[in-house]
Coordinates of C-alpha atoms in Angstrom, one line a residue:
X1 CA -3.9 -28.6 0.9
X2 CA -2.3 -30.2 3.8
X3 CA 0.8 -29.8 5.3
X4 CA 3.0 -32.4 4.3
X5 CA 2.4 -30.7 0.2
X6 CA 3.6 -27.4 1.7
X7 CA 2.6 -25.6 -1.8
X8 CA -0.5 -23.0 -1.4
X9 CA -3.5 -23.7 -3.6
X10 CA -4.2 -21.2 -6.9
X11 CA -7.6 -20.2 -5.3
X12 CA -7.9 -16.6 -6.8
X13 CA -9.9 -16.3 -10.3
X14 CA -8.7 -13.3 -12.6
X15 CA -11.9 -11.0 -10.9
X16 CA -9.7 -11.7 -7.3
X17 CA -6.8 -10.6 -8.4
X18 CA -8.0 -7.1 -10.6
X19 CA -9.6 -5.8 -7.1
X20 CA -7.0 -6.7 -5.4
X21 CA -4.6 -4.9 -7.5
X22 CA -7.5 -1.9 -7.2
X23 CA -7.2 -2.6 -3.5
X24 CA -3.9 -2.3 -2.9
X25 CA -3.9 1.3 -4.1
X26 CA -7.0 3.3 -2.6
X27 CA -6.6 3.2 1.0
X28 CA -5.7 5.7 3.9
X29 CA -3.3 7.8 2.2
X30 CA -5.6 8.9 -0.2
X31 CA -8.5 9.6 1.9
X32 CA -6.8 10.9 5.0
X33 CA -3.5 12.0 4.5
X34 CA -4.7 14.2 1.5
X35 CA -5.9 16.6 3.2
X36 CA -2.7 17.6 5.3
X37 CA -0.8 17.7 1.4
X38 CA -3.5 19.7 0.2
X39 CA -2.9 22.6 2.9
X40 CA 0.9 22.6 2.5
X41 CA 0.8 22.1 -1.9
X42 CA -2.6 23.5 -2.5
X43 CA -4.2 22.5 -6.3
X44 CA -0.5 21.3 -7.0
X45 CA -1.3 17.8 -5.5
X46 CA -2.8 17.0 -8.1
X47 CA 0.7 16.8 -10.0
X48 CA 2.4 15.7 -7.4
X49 CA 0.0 12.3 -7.2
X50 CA 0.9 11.9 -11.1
X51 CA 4.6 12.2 -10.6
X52 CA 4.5 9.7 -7.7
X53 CA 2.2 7.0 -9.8
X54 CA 4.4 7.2 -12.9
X55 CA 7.6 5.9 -10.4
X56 CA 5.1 3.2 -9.0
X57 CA 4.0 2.1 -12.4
X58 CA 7.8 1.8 -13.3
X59 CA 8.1 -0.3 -10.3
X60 CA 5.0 -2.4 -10.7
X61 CA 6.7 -3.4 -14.4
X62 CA 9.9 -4.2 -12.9
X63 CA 8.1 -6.6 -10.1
X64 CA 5.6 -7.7 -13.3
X65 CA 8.2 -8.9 -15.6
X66 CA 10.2 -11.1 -12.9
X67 CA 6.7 -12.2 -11.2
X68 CA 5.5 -13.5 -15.2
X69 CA 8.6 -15.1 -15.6
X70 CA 8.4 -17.0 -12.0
X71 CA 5.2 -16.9 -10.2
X72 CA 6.0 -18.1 -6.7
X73 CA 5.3 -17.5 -3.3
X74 CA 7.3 -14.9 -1.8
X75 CA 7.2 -12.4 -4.7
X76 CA 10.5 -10.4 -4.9
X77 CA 12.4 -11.7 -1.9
X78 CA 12.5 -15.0 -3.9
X79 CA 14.1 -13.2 -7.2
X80 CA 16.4 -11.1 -4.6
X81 CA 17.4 -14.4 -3.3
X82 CA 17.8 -16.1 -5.7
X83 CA 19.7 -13.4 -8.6
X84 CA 21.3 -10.7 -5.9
X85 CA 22.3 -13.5 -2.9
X86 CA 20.7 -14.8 0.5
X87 CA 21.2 -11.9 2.5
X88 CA 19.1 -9.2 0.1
X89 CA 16.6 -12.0 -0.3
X90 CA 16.1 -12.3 3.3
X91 CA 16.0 -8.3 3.9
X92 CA 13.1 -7.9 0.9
X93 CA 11.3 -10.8 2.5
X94 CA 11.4 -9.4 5.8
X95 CA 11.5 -5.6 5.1
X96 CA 8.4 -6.1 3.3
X97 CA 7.0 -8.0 6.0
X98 CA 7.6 -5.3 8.5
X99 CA 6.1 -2.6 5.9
X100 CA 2.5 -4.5 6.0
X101 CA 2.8 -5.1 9.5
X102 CA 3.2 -0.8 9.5
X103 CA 0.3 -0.6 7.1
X104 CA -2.2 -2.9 8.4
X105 CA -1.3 -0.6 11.8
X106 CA -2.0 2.3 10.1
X107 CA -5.3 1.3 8.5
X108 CA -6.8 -0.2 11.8
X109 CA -5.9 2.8 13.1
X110 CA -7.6 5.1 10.5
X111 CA -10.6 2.9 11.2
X112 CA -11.2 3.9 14.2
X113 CA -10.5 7.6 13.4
X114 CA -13.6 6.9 10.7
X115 CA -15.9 5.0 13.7
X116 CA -14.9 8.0 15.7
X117 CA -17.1 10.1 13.2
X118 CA -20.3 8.4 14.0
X119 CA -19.7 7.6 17.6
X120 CA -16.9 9.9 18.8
X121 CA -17.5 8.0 22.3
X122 CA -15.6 4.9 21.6
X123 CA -12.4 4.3 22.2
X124 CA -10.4 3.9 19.4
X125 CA -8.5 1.0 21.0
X126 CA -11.7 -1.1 21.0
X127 CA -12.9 -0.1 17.7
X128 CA -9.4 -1.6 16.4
X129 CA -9.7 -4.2 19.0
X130 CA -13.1 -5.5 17.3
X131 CA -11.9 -5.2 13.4
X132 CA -8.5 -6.9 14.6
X133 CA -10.0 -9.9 15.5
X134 CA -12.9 -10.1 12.5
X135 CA -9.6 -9.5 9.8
X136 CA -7.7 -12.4 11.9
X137 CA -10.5 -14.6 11.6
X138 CA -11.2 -13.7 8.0
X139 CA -7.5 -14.6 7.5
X140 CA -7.0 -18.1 8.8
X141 CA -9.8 -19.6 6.5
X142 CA -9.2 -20.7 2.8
X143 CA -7.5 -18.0 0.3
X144 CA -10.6 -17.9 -1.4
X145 CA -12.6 -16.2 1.4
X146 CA -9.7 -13.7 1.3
X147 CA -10.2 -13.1 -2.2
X148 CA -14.1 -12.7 -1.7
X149 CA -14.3 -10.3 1.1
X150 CA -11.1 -8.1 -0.9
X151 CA -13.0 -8.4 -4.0
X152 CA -16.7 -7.1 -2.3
X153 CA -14.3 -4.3 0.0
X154 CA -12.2 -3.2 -3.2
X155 CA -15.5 -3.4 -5.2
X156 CA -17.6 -1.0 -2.9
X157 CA -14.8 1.7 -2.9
X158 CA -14.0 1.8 -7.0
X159 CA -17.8 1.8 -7.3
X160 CA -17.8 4.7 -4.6
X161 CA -14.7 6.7 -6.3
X162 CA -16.7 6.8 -9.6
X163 CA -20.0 7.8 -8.0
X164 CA -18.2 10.7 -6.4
X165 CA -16.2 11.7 -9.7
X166 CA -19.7 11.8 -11.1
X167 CA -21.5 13.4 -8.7
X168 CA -18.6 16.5 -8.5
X169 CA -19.2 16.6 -12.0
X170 CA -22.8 17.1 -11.8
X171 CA -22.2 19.6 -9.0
X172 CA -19.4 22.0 -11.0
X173 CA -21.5 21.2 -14.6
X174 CA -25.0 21.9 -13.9
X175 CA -26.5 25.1 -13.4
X176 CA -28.5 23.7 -10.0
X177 CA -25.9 21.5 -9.0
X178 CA -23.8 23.9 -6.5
X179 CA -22.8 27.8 -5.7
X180 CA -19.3 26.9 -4.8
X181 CA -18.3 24.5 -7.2
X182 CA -15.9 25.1 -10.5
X183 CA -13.0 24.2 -11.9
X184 CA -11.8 27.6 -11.6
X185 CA -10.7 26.6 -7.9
X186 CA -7.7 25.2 -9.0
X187 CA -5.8 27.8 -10.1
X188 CA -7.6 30.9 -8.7
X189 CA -6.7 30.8 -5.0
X190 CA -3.0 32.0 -5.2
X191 CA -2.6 30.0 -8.4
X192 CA -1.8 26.1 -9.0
X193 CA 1.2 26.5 -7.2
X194 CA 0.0 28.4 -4.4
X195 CA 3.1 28.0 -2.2
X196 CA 5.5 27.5 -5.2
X197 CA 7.1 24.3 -6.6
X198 CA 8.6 23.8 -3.4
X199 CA 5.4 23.1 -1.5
X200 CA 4.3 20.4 -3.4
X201 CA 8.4 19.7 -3.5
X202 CA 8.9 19.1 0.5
X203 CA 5.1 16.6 0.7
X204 CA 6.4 14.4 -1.8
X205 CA 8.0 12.0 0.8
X206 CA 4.5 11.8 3.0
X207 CA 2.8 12.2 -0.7
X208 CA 4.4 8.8 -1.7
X209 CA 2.8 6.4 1.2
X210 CA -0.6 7.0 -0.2
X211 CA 0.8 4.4 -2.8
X212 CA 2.1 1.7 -0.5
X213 CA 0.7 -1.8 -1.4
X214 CA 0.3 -1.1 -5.0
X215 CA 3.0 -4.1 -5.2
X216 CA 1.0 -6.2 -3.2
X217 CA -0.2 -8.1 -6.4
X218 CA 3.1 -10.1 -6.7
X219 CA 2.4 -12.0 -3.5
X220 CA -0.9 -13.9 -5.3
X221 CA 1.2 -15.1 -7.8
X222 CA 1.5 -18.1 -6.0
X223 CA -2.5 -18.7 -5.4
X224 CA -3.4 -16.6 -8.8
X225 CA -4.9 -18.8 -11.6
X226 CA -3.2 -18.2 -15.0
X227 CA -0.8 -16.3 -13.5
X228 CA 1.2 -15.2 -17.1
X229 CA -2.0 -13.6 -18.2
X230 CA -3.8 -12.0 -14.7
X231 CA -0.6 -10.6 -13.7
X232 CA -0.3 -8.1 -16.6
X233 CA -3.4 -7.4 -17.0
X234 CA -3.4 -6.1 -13.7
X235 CA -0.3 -4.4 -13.8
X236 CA -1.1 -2.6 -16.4
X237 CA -3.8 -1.4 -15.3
X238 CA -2.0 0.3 -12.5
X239 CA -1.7 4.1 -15.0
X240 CA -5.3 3.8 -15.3
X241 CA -6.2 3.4 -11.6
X242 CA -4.1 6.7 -10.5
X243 CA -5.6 8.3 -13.2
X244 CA -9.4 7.8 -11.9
X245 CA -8.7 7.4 -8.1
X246 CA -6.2 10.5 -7.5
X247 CA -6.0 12.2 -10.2
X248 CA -9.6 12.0 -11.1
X249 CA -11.1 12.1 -7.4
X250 CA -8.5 14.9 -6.0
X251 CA -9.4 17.2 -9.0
X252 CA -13.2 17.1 -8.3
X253 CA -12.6 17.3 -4.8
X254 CA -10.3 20.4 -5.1
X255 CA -13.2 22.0 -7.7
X256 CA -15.7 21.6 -5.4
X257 CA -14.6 24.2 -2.8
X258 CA -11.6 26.6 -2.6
X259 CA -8.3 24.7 -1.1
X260 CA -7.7 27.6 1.4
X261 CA -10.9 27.0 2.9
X262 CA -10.3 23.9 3.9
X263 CA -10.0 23.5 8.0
X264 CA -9.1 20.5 8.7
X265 CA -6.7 21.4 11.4
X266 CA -5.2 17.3 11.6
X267 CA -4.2 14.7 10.3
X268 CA -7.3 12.6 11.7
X269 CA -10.1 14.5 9.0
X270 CA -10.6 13.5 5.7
X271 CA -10.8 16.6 2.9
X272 CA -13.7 14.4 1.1
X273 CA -16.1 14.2 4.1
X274 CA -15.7 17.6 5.3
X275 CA -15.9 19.0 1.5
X276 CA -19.4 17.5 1.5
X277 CA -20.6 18.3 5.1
X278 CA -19.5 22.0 4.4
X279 CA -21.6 22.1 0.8
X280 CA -24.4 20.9 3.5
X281 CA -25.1 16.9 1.2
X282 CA -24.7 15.7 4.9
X283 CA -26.0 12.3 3.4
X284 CA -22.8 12.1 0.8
X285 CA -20.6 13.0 4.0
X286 CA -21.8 10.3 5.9
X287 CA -21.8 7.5 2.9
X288 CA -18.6 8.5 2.1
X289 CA -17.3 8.2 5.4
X290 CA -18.5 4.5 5.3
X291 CA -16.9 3.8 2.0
X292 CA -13.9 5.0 3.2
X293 CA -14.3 2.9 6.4
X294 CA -14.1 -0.1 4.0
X295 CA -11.6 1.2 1.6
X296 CA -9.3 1.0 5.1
X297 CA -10.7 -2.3 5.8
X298 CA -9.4 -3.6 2.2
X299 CA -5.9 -2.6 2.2
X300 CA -6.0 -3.6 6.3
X301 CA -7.7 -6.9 4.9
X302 CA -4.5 -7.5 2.3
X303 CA -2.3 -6.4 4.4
X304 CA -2.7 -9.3 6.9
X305 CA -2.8 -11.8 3.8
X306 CA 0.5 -9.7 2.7
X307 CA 2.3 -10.3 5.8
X308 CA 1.5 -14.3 6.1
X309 CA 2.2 -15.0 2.4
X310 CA 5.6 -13.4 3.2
X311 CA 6.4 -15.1 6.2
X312 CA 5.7 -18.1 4.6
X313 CA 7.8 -17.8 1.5
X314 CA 10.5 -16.5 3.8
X315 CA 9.9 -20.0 5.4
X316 CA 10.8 -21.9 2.6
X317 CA 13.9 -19.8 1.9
X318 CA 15.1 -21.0 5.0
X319 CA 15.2 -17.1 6.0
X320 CA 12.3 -18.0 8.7
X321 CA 11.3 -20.7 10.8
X322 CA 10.2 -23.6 9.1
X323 CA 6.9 -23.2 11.6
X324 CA 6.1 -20.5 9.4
X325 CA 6.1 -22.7 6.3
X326 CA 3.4 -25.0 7.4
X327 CA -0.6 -24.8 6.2
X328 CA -3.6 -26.0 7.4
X329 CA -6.2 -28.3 5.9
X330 CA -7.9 -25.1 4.1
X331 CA -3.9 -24.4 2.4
X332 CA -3.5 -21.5 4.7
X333 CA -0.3 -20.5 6.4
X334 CA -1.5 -20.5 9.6
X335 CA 1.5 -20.3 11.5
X336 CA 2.5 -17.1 9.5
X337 CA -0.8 -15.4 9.8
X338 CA -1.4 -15.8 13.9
X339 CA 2.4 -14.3 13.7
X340 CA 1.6 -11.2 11.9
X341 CA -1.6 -11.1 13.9
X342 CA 0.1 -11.0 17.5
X343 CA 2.6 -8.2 15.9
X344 CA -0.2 -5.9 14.7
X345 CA -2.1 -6.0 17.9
X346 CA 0.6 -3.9 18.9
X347 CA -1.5 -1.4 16.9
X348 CA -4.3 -1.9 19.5
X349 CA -2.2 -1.3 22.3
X350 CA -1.0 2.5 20.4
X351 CA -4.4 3.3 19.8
X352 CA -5.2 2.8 23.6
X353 CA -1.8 4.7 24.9
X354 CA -1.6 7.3 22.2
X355 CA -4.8 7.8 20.6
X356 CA -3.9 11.5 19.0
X357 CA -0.7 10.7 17.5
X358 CA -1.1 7.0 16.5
X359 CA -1.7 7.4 13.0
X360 CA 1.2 10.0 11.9
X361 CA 4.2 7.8 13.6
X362 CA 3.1 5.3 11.9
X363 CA 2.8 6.6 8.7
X364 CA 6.1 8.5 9.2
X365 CA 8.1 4.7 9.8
X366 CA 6.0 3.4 7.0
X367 CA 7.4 5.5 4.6
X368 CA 11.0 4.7 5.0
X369 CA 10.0 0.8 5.0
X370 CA 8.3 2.2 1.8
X371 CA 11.5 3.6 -0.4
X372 CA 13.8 0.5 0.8
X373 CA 11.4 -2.0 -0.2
X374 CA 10.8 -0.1 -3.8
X375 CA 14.3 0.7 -4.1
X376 CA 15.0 -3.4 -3.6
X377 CA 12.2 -4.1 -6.3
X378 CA 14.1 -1.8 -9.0
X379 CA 17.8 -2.8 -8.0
X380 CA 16.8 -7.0 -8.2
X381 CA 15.0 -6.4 -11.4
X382 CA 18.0 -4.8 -12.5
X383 CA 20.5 -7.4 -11.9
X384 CA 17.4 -10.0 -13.2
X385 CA 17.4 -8.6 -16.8
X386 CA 21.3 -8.8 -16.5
X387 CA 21.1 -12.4 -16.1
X388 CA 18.4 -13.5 -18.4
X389 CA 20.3 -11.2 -21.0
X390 CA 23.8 -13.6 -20.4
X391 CA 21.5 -16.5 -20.5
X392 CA 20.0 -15.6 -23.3
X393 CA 16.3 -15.8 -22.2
X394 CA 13.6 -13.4 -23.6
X395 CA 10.9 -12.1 -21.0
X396 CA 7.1 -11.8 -22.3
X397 CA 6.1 -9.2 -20.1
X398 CA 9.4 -6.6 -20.2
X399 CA 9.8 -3.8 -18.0
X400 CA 9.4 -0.5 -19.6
X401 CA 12.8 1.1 -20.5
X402 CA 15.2 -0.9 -18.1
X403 CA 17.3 -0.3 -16.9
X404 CA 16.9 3.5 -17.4
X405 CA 13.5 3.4 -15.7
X406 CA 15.7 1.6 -12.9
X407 CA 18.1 4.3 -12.3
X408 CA 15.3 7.0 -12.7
X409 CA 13.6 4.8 -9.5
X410 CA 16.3 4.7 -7.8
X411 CA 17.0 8.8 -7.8
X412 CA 14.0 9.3 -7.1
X413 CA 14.2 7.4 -3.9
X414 CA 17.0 8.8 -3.0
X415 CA 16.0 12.0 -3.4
X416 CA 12.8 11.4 -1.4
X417 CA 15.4 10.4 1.4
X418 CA 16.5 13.8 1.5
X419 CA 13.4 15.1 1.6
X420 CA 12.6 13.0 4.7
X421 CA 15.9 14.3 6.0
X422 CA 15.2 17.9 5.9
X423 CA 11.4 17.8 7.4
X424 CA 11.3 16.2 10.0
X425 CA 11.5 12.7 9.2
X426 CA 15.4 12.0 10.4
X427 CA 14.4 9.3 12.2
X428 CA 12.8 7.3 9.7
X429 CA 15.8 7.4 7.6
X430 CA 18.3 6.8 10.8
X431 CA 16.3 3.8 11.0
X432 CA 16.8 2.4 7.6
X433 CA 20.6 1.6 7.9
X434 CA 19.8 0.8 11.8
X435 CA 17.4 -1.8 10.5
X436 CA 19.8 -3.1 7.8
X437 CA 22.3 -3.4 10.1
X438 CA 19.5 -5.8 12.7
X439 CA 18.7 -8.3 9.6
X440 CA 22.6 -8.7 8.2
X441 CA 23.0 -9.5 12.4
X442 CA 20.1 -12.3 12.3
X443 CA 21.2 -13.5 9.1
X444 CA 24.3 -14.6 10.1
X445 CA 22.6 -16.2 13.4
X446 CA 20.5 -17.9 11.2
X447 CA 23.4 -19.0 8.7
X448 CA 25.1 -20.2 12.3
X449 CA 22.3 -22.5 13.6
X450 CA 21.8 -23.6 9.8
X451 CA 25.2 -24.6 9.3
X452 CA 25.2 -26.3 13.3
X453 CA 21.8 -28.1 12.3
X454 CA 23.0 -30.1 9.2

């Protein structure tokens, strides 16, 4: 495509867009931050992670029916732009910029936290240095290579999560397959609640980022082919995912040794390496810590196609330069993806001048880009189905239950606020109407040098 078209190319085949989907929602919060919610909930988790995916899923159907009904590039900041006003369209587009920018710092930094397993002598600024520059790279070519290397990355791990689901159940089933493994574990130590309701009550908040980027599937609606069929097929497909990958995997996991023998003393160790290295399968320790290497490559991997599809929509908006809005001979927003690249090298520089507490301020910012961008999703789709009802139009993919399911969203955001509030993460929530405040500011700059310019 070249510049002068300015419209991305449909490059991704239904098979791109079902791993990416399955991509977008295995990643570092599973994997790693697990562990911590497993010490403070205990066998509770397990409901929590259920609770947590039935709000996404609500959420993926409210960004499902507007995507079906519009597939374009920019995903929800184009329906908040376009059925709330400019300025909510330009803080979606930009809010959910920011969050992948978080992500893709918080999975090149898990990276090297998995590196540091094997060769605990490297610095974990160059280990994020090194897959920094292989992502950009990746990035910059034609969409299809994206969709290739997320399909083969998203692959190995849903392959990976359904090995280990197997292989715990061999382990807790078979007479030979281990001592310590049963079932039993999850209710005999102290009970499923261990520490009460209000255990697994006060991890919710850090509970909920393990399911950041499930909604990165609305920004291929613009490169997806067929996109009023491979859009709710994969969307739908969303209760099924949390079912096998945290439902399914955190039960076996939490069968196949006590949760209060767990010691994994950080943040930084993953429950479902050290689970194997202490049931002595050193060989299942180590491929799993490679698998999950990749599973953070993926969502780092989409994350940096995230960020430049969003700059670039934002582009044609007029919410962004129009640099942003130009492609290459391959179709790729090139402009938007060396942007996003110079902004998460910042990660590099972290990683070099805090090493040990990287990963948990980022997560901890992350989560309060999280709730505002989710809470955005729910409140557009809201006033969308308003409109199309006055207009008289008929969706084919409807949102389940709106707009009750919207309200229930909504809530539940909120009340995850005051969860944030009251442990710890005041900050992150300060931020939220600090950063609010920062884009209504550029906005009207932006409306000023518009208005000057024409």
């Amino acid at each position: 495509m070249s510049e002068e078209s300015g419209q991305l190319k449909r490059g991704l085949k239904n098979r791109h867009v079902q791993l990416i989907a399955m991509g977008g929602a295995v990643g570092t919060g599973l994997f790693l931050g697990s562990g911590q919610l497993i010490e403070q909930a205990g066998p509770a988790i397990i409901l929590g992670y259920a609770i947590g995916g039935f709000i996404v899923f609500l959420i993926m159907r409210h960004l499902g029916e507007m995507i079906v009904h519009e597939p374009v590039a920019g995903s929800f900041s184009h329906f908040a732009n376009k059925y709330w006003g400019p300025f909510p369209g330009m803080l979606a587009g930009w809010n959910y910029w920011i969050l992948f920018i978080l992500v893709a710092m918080t999975e090149l930094t898990a990276v090297a936290k998995f590196i540091h397993y094997w060769w605990p002598h490297i610095p974990a600024w160059s280990t994020s240095l090194f897959f920094f520059i292989c992502i950009t790279l990746l990035n910059l070519a034609n969409v299809k290579f994206y969709g290739e290397s997320e399909f083969w990355l998203s692959l190995i791990k849903v392959i990976a999560i359904i090995a280990l689901i197997l292989f715990g159940l061999y382990l807790i089933l078979t007479p030979g397959g281990s001592e310590t493994a049963s079932f039993t574990h999850l209710w005999a130590q102290g009970g499923f609640f261990p520490h009460g309701f209000e255990g697994l009550f006060w991890m919710m908040a850090f509970l909920m980022f393990a399911f950041g980027g499930m909604e990165l599937i609305g920004m291929t609606a613009a490169e997806v082919e067929e996109p009023e069929k491979n859009i709710p097929k994969a969307i739908n497909q969303v209760v099924w995912r949390i079912l096998v990958f945290y439902i399914g995997s955190i039960t076996i996991i939490l069968s196949l040794i006590p949760w209060n023998q767990l010691e994994l003393g950080s943040l930084d160790k993953s429950p479902f390496v050290y689970i194997f290295s202490q049931l002595g399968i050193d060989w299942a320790a180590h491929l799993l810590n490679f698998i999950i290497l990749t599973a953070a490559l993926s969502v780092y991997n989409s994350s940096m196609y995230v960020t430049s599809r969003m700059l670039f929509g934002l582009a044609k908006q007029n919410n962004a330069p129009k640099a942003f809005g130009k492609l290459n001979k391959q179709g790729t927003p090139i402009n938007a993806v060396l942007f996003s690249a110079a902004i998460i090298f910042g990660c590099v520089i972290l990683n070099y001048s805090a090493p040990e507490e990287a990963l948990s301020h980022l997560i901890y910012v992350t989560v309060a880009a999280l709730v505002l961008n989710w809470a955005m999703i729910s409140i557009t789709h809201w006033i969308f189905i308003r409109k199309q009802k006055q207009l008289g139009i008929q969706s084919t993919f409807k949102a389940i239950a709106s707009p009750l399911s919207n309200i229930v969203v909504v809530l539940f955001i909120l009340m995850i606020l005051g969860i944030m509030w009251q442990v710890g993460f005041k900050e992150s929530v300060i931020m939220i109407p600090i950063w609010i405040a920062l884009m209504w500011l550029l906005f009207k700059l932006m409306r000023s040098r518009n208005n000057k310019s024409s």
